[in-house]
Backbone as a chain_set.jsonl record, in Angstrom:
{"seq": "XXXXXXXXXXXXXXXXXXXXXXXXXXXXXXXXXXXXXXXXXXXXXXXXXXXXXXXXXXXXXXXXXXXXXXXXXXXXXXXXXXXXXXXXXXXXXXXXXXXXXXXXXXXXXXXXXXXXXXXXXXXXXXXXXXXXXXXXXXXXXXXXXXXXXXXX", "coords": {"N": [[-35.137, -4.288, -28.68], [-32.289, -2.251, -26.752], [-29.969, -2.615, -25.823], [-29.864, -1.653, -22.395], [-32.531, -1.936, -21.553], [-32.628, -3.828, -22.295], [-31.125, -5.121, -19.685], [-32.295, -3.732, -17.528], [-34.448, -5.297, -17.409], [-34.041, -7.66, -16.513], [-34.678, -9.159, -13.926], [-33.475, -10.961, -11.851], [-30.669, -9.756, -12.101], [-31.534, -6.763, -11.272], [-32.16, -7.294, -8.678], [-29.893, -8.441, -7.703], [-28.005, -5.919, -7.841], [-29.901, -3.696, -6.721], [-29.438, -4.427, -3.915], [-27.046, -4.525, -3.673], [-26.374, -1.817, -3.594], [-28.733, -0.374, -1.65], [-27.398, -1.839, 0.324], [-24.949, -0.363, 0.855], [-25.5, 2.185, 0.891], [-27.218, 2.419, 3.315], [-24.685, 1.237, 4.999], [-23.303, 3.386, 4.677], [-24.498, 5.451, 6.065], [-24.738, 4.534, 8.623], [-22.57, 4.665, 9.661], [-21.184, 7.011, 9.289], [-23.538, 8.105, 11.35], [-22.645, 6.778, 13.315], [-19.588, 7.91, 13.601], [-19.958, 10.764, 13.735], [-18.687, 11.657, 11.002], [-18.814, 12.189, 7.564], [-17.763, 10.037, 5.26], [-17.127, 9.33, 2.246], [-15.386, 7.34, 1.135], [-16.916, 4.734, 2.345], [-18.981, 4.778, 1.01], [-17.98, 2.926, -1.014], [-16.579, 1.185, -0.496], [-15.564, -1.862, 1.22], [-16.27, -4.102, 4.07], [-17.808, -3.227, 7.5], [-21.179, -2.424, 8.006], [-24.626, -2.867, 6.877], [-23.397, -6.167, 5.684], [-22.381, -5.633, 2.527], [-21.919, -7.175, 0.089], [-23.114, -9.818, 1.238], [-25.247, -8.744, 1.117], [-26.044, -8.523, -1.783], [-25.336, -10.987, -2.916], [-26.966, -12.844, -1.745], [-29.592, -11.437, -2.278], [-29.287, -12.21, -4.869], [-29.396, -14.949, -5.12], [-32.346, -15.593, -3.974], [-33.611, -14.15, -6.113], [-32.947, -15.701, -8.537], [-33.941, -18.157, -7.872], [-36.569, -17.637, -7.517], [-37.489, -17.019, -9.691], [-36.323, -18.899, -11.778], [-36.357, -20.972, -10.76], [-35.424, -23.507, -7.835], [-34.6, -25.499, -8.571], [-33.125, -24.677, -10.611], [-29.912, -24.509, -12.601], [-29.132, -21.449, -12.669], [-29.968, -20.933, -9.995], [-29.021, -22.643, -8.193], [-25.987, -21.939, -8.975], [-25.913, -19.442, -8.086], [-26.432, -19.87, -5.206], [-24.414, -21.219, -4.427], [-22.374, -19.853, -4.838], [-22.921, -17.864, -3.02], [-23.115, -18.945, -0.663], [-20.192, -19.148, -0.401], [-19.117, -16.581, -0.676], [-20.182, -15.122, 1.683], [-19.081, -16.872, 3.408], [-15.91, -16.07, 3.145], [-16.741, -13.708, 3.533], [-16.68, -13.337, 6.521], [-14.859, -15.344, 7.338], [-11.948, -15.207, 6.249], [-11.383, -12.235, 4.857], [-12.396, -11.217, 7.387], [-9.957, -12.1, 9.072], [-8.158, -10.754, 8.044], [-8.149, -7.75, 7.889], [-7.879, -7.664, 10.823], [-5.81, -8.45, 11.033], [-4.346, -6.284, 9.563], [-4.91, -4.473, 11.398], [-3.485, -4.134, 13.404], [-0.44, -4.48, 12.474], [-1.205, -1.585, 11.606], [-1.062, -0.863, 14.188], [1.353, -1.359, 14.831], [3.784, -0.069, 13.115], [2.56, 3.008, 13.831], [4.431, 3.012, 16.251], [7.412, 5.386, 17.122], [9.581, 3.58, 16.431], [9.433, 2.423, 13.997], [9.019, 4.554, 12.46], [9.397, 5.553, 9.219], [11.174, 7.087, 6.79], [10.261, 6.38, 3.82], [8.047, 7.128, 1.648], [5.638, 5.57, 1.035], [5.761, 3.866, 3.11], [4.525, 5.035, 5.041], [1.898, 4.974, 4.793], [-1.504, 4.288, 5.706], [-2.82, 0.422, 6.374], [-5.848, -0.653, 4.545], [-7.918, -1.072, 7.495], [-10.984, -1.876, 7.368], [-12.032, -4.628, 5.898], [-13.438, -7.479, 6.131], [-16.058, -8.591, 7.767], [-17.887, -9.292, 10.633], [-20.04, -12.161, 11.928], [-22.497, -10.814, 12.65], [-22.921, -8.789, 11.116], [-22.687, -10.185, 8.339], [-24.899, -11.821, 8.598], [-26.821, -9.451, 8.911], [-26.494, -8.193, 6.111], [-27.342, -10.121, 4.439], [-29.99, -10.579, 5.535], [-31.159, -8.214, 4.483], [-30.935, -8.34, 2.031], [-32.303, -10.556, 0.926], [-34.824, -9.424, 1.431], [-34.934, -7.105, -0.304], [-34.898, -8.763, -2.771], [-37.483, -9.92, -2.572], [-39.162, -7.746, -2.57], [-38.338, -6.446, -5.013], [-39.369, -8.352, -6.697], [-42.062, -8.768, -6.265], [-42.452, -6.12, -7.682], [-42.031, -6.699, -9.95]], "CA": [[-34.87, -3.804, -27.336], [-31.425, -2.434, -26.515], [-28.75, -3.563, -24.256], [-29.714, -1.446, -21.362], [-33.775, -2.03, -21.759], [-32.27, -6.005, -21.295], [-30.411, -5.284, -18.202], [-33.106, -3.152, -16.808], [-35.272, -5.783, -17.51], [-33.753, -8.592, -15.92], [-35.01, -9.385, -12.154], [-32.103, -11.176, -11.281], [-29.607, -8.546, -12.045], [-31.554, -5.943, -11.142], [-32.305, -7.527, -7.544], [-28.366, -8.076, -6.874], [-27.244, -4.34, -7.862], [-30.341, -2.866, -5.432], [-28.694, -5.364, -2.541], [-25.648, -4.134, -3.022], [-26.383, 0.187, -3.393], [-29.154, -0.289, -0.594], [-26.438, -1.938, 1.705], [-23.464, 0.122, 0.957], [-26.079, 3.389, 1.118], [-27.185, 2.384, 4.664], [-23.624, 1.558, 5.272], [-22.903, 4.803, 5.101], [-25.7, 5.959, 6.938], [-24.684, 4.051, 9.912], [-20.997, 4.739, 9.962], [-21.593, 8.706, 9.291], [-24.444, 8.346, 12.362], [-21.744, 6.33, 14.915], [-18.652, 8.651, 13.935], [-20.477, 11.849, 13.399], [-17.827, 11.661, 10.419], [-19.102, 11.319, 6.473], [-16.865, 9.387, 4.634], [-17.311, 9.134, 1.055], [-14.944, 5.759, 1.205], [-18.146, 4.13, 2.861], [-20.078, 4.586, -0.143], [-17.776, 1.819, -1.795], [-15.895, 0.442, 0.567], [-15.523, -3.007, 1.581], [-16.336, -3.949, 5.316], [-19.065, -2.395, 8.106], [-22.426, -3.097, 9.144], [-24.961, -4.374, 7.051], [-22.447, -6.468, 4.664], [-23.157, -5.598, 0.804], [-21.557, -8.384, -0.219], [-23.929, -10.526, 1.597], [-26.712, -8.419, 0.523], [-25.518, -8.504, -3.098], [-25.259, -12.46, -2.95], [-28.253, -12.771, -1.112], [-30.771, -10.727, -3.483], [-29.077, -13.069, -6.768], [-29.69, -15.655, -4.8], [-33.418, -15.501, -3.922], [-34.396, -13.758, -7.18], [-32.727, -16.303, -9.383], [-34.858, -18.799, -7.125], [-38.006, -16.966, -7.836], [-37.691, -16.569, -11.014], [-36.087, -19.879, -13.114], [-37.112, -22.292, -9.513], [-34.923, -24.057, -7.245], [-33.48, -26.878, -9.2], [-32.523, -24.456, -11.889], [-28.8, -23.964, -12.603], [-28.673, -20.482, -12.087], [-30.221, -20.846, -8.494], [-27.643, -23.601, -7.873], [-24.737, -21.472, -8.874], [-26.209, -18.562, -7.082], [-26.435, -20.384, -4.075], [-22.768, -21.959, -3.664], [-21.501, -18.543, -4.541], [-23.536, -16.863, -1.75], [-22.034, -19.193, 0.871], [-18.411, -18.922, -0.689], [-18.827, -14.852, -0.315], [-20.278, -14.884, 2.976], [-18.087, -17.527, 4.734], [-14.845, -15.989, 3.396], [-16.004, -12.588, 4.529], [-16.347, -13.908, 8.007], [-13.609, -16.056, 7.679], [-10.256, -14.601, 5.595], [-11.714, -11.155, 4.668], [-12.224, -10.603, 8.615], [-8.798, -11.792, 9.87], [-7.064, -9.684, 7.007], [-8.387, -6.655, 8.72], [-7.348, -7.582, 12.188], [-4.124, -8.307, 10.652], [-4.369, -4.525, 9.104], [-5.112, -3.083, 12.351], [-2.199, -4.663, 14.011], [0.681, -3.912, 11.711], [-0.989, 0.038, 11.523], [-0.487, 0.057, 15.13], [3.151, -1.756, 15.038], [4.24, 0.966, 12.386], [2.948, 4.037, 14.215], [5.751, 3.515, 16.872], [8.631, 5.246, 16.759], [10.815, 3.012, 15.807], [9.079, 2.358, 12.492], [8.281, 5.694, 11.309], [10.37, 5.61, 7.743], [10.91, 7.785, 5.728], [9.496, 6.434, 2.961], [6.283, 7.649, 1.647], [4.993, 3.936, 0.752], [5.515, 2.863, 4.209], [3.624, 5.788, 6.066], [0.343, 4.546, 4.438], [-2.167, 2.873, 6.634], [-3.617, -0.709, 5.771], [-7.024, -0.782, 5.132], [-8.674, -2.302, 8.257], [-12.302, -2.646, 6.743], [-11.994, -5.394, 4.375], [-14.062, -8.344, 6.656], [-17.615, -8.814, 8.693], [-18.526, -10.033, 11.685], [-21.646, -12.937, 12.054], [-24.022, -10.388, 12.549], [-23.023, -7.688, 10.274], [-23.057, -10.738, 7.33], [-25.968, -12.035, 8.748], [-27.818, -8.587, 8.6], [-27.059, -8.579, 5.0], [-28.03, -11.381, 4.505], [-31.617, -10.507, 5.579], [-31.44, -6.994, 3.309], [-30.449, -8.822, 0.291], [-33.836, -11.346, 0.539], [-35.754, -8.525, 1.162], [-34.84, -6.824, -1.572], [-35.316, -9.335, -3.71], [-38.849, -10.324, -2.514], [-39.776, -6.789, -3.341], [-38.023, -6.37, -6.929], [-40.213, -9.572, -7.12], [-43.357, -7.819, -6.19], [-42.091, -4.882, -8.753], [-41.989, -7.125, -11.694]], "C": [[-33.356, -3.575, -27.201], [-30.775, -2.796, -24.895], [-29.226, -2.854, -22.528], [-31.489, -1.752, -21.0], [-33.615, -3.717, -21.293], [-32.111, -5.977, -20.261], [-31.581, -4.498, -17.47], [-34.441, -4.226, -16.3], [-35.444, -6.97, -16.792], [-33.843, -8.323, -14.384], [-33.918, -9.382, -11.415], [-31.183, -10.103, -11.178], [-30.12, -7.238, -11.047], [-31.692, -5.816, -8.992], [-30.635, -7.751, -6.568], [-27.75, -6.841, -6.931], [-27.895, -3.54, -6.859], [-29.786, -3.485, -4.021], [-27.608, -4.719, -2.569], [-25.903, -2.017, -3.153], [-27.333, 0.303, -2.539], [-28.006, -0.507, 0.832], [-25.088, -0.839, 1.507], [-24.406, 1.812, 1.25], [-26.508, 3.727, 3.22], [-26.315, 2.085, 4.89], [-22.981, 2.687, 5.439], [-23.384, 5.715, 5.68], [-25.562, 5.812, 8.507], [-23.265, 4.353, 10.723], [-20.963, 6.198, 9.922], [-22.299, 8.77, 10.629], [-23.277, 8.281, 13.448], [-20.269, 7.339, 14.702], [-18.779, 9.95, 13.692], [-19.777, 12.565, 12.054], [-18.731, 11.403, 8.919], [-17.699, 11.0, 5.916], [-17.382, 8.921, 3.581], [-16.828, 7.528, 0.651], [-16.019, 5.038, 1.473], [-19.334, 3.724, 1.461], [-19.794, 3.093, -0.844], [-17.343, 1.123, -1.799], [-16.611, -1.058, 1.455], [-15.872, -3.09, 3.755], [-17.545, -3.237, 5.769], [-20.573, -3.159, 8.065], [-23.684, -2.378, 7.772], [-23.71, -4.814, 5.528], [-22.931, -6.491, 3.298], [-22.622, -6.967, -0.084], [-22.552, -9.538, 0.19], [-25.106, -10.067, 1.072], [-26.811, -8.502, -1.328], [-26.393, -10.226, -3.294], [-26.69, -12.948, -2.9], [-29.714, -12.256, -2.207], [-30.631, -11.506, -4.689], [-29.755, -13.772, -6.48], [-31.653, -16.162, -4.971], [-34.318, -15.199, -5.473], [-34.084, -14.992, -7.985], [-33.399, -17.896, -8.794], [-36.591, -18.915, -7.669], [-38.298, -17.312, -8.968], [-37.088, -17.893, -12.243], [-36.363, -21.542, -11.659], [-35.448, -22.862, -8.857], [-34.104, -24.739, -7.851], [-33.013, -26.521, -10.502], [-30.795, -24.226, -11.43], [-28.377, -23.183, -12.13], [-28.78, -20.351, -10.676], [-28.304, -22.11, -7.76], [-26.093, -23.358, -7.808], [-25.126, -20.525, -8.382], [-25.816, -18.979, -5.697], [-25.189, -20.845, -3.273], [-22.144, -20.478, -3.151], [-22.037, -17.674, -3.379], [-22.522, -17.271, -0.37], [-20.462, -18.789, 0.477], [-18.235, -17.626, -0.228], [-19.435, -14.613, 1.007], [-19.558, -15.639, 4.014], [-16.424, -16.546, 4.302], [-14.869, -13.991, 3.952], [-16.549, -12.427, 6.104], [-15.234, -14.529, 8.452], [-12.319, -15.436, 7.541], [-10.437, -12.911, 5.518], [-11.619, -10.519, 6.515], [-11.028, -10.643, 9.388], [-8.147, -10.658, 8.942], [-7.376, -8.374, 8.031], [-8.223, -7.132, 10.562], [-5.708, -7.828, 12.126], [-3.884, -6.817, 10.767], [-3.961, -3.898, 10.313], [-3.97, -3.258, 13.228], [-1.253, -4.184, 13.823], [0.165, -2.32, 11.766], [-0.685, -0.288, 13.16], [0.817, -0.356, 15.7], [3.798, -0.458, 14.026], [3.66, 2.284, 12.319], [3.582, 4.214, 15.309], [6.773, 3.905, 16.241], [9.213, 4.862, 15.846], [10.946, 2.229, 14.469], [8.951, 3.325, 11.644], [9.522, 5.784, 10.117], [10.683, 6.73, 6.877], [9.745, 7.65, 4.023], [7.871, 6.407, 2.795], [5.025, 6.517, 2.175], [4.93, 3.661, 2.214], [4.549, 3.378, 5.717], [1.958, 5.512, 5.587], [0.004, 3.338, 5.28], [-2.98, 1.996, 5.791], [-4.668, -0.47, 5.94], [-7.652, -1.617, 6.435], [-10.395, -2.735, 7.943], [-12.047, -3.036, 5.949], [-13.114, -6.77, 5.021], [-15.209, -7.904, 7.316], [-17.607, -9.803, 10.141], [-19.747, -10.715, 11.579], [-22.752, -11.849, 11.722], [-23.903, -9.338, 11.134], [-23.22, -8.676, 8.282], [-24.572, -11.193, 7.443], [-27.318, -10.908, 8.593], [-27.807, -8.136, 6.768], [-27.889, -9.129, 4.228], [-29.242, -11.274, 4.274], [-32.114, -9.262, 4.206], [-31.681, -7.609, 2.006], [-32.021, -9.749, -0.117], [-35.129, -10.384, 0.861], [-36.072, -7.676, 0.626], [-35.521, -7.52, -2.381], [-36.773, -9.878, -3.957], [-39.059, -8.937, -2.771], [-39.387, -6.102, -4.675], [-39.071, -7.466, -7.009], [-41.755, -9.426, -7.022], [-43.208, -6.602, -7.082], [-42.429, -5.516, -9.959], [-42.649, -7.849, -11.994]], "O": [[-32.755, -4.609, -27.489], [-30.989, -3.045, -23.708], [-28.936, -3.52, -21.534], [-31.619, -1.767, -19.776], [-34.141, -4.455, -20.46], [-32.803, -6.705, -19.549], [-31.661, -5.038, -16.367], [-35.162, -4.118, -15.307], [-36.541, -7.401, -16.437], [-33.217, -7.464, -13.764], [-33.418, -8.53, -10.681], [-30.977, -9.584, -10.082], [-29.364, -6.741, -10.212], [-31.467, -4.862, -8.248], [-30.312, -7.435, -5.423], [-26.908, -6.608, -6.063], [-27.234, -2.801, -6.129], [-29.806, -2.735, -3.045], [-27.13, -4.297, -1.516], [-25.232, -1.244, -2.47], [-27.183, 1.464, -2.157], [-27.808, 0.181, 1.833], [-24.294, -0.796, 2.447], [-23.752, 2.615, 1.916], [-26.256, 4.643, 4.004], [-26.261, 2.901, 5.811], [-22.152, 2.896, 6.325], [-22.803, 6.786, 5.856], [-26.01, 6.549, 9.385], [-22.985, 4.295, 11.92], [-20.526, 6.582, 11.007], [-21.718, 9.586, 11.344], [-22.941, 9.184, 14.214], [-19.747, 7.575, 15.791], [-17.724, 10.508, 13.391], [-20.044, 13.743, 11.818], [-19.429, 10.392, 8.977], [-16.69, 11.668, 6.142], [-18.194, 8.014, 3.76], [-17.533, 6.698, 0.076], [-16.225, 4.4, 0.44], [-20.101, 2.807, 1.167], [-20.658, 2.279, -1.174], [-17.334, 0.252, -2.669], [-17.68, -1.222, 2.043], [-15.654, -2.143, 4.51], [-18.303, -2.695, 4.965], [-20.808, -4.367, 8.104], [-23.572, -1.153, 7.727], [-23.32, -4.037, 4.657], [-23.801, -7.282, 2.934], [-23.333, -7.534, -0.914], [-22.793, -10.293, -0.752], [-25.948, -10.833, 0.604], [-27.909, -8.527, -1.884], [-27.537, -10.511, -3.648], [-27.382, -13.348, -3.836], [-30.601, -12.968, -2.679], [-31.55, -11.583, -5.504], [-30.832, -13.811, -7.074], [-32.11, -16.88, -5.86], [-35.324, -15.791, -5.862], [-35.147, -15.557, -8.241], [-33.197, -18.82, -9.582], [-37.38, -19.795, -8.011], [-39.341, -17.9, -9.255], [-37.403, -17.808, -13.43], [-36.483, -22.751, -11.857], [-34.421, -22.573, -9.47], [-32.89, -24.612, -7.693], [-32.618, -27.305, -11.365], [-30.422, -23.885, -10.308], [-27.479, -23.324, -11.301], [-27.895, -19.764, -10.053], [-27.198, -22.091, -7.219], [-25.228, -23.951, -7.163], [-24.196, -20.437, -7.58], [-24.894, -18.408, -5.115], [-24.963, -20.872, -2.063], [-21.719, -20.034, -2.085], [-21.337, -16.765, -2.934], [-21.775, -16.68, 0.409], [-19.741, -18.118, 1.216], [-17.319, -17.396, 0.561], [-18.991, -13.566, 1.479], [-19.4, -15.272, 5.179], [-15.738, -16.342, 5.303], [-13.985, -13.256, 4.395], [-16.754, -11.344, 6.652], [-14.694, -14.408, 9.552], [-11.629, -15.146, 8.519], [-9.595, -12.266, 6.144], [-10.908, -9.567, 6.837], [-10.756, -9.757, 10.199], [-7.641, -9.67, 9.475], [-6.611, -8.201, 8.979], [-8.808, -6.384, 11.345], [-4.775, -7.517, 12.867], [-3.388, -6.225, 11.725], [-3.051, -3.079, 10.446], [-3.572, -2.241, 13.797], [-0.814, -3.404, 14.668], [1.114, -1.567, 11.986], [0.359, 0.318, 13.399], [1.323, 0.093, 16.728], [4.547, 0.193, 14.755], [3.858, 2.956, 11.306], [3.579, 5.372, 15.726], [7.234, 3.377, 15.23], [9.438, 5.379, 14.752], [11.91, 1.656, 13.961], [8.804, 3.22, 10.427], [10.626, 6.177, 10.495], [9.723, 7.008, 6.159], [8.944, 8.391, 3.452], [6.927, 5.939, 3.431], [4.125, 6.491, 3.014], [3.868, 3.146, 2.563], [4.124, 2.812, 6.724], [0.998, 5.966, 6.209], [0.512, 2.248, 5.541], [-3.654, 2.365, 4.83], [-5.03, -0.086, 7.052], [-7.844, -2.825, 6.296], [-10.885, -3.809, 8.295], [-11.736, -2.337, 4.985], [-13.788, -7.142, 4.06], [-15.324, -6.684, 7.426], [-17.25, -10.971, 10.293], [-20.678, -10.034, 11.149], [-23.621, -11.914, 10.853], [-24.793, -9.236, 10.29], [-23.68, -8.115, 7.288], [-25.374, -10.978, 6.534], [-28.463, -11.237, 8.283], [-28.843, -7.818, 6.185], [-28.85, -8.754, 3.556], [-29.778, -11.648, 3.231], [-32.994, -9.352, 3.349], [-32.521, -7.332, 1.15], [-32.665, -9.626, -1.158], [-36.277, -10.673, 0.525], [-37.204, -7.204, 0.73], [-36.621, -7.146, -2.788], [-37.24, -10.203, -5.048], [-39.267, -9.058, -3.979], [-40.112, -5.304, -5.271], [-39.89, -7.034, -7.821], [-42.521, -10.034, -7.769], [-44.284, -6.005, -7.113], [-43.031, -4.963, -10.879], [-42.686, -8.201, -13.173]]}, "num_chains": 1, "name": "protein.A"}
């Protein structure tokens, strides 16, 4: 069997990569709908509504559950890492972007505009989640994975 016949083959894996290109696909679905705007960034971009990161996490999580049980290892390190990536992008990941949005709108007054190139670039402000928008991950990502789990 080669290398990609493995990875295809594997649940686990294959249940965290559809978590994360389902959420970042309706991510862009939803952010195109509310600013009548597409944005290609969206596709791969950090931040927005439902969180792929959570849905990512979320889908390892569950499948690697399913599939080697509860009190296996992999579920166990699945599991920490889920909370670690969903509290810090509620926690640090979400102030960073309220930082962002701050400083862009302290350095389009006036009395900042610079010359230099470097300093006319705006900070990303999607880099964090809000409760619900991790929390609706969240749900994507185990419902994913319960149907890769009905697939295989």
């Amino acid at each position: 069997m080669d290398i990609w016949q493995e990875m295809l083959s594997n649940q686990i894996l294959m249940s965290a990569v559809a978590g994360w290109v389902v959420a970042q696909i309706l991510k862009t679905i939803i952010d195109c709908t509310l600013n009548h705007d597409f944005s290609a960034e969206r596709l791969v971009g950090a931040g927005g509504m439902p969180s792929s990161h959570s849905s990512t996490v979320c889908a390892l999580v569950v499948s690697s559950g399913m599939c080697c049980g509860v009190s296996s290892p992999e579920f166990a390190v699945g599991f920490v890492l889920a909370a670690v990536v969903m509290y810090d992008a509620i926690g640090v990941r979400q102030e960073t972007g309220k930082q962002a949005k701050l400083l862009n709108m302290i350095l389009e007054q006036d009395l900042f505009k610079l010359n230099n190139h470097e300093f006319q670039k705006k900070l990303k402000e999607f880099v964090g989640h809000t409760p619900l928008q991790v929390f609706a991950g969240a749900v994507l990502g185990i419902v994913i994975a319960l149907l890769i789990d009905m697939a295989y």
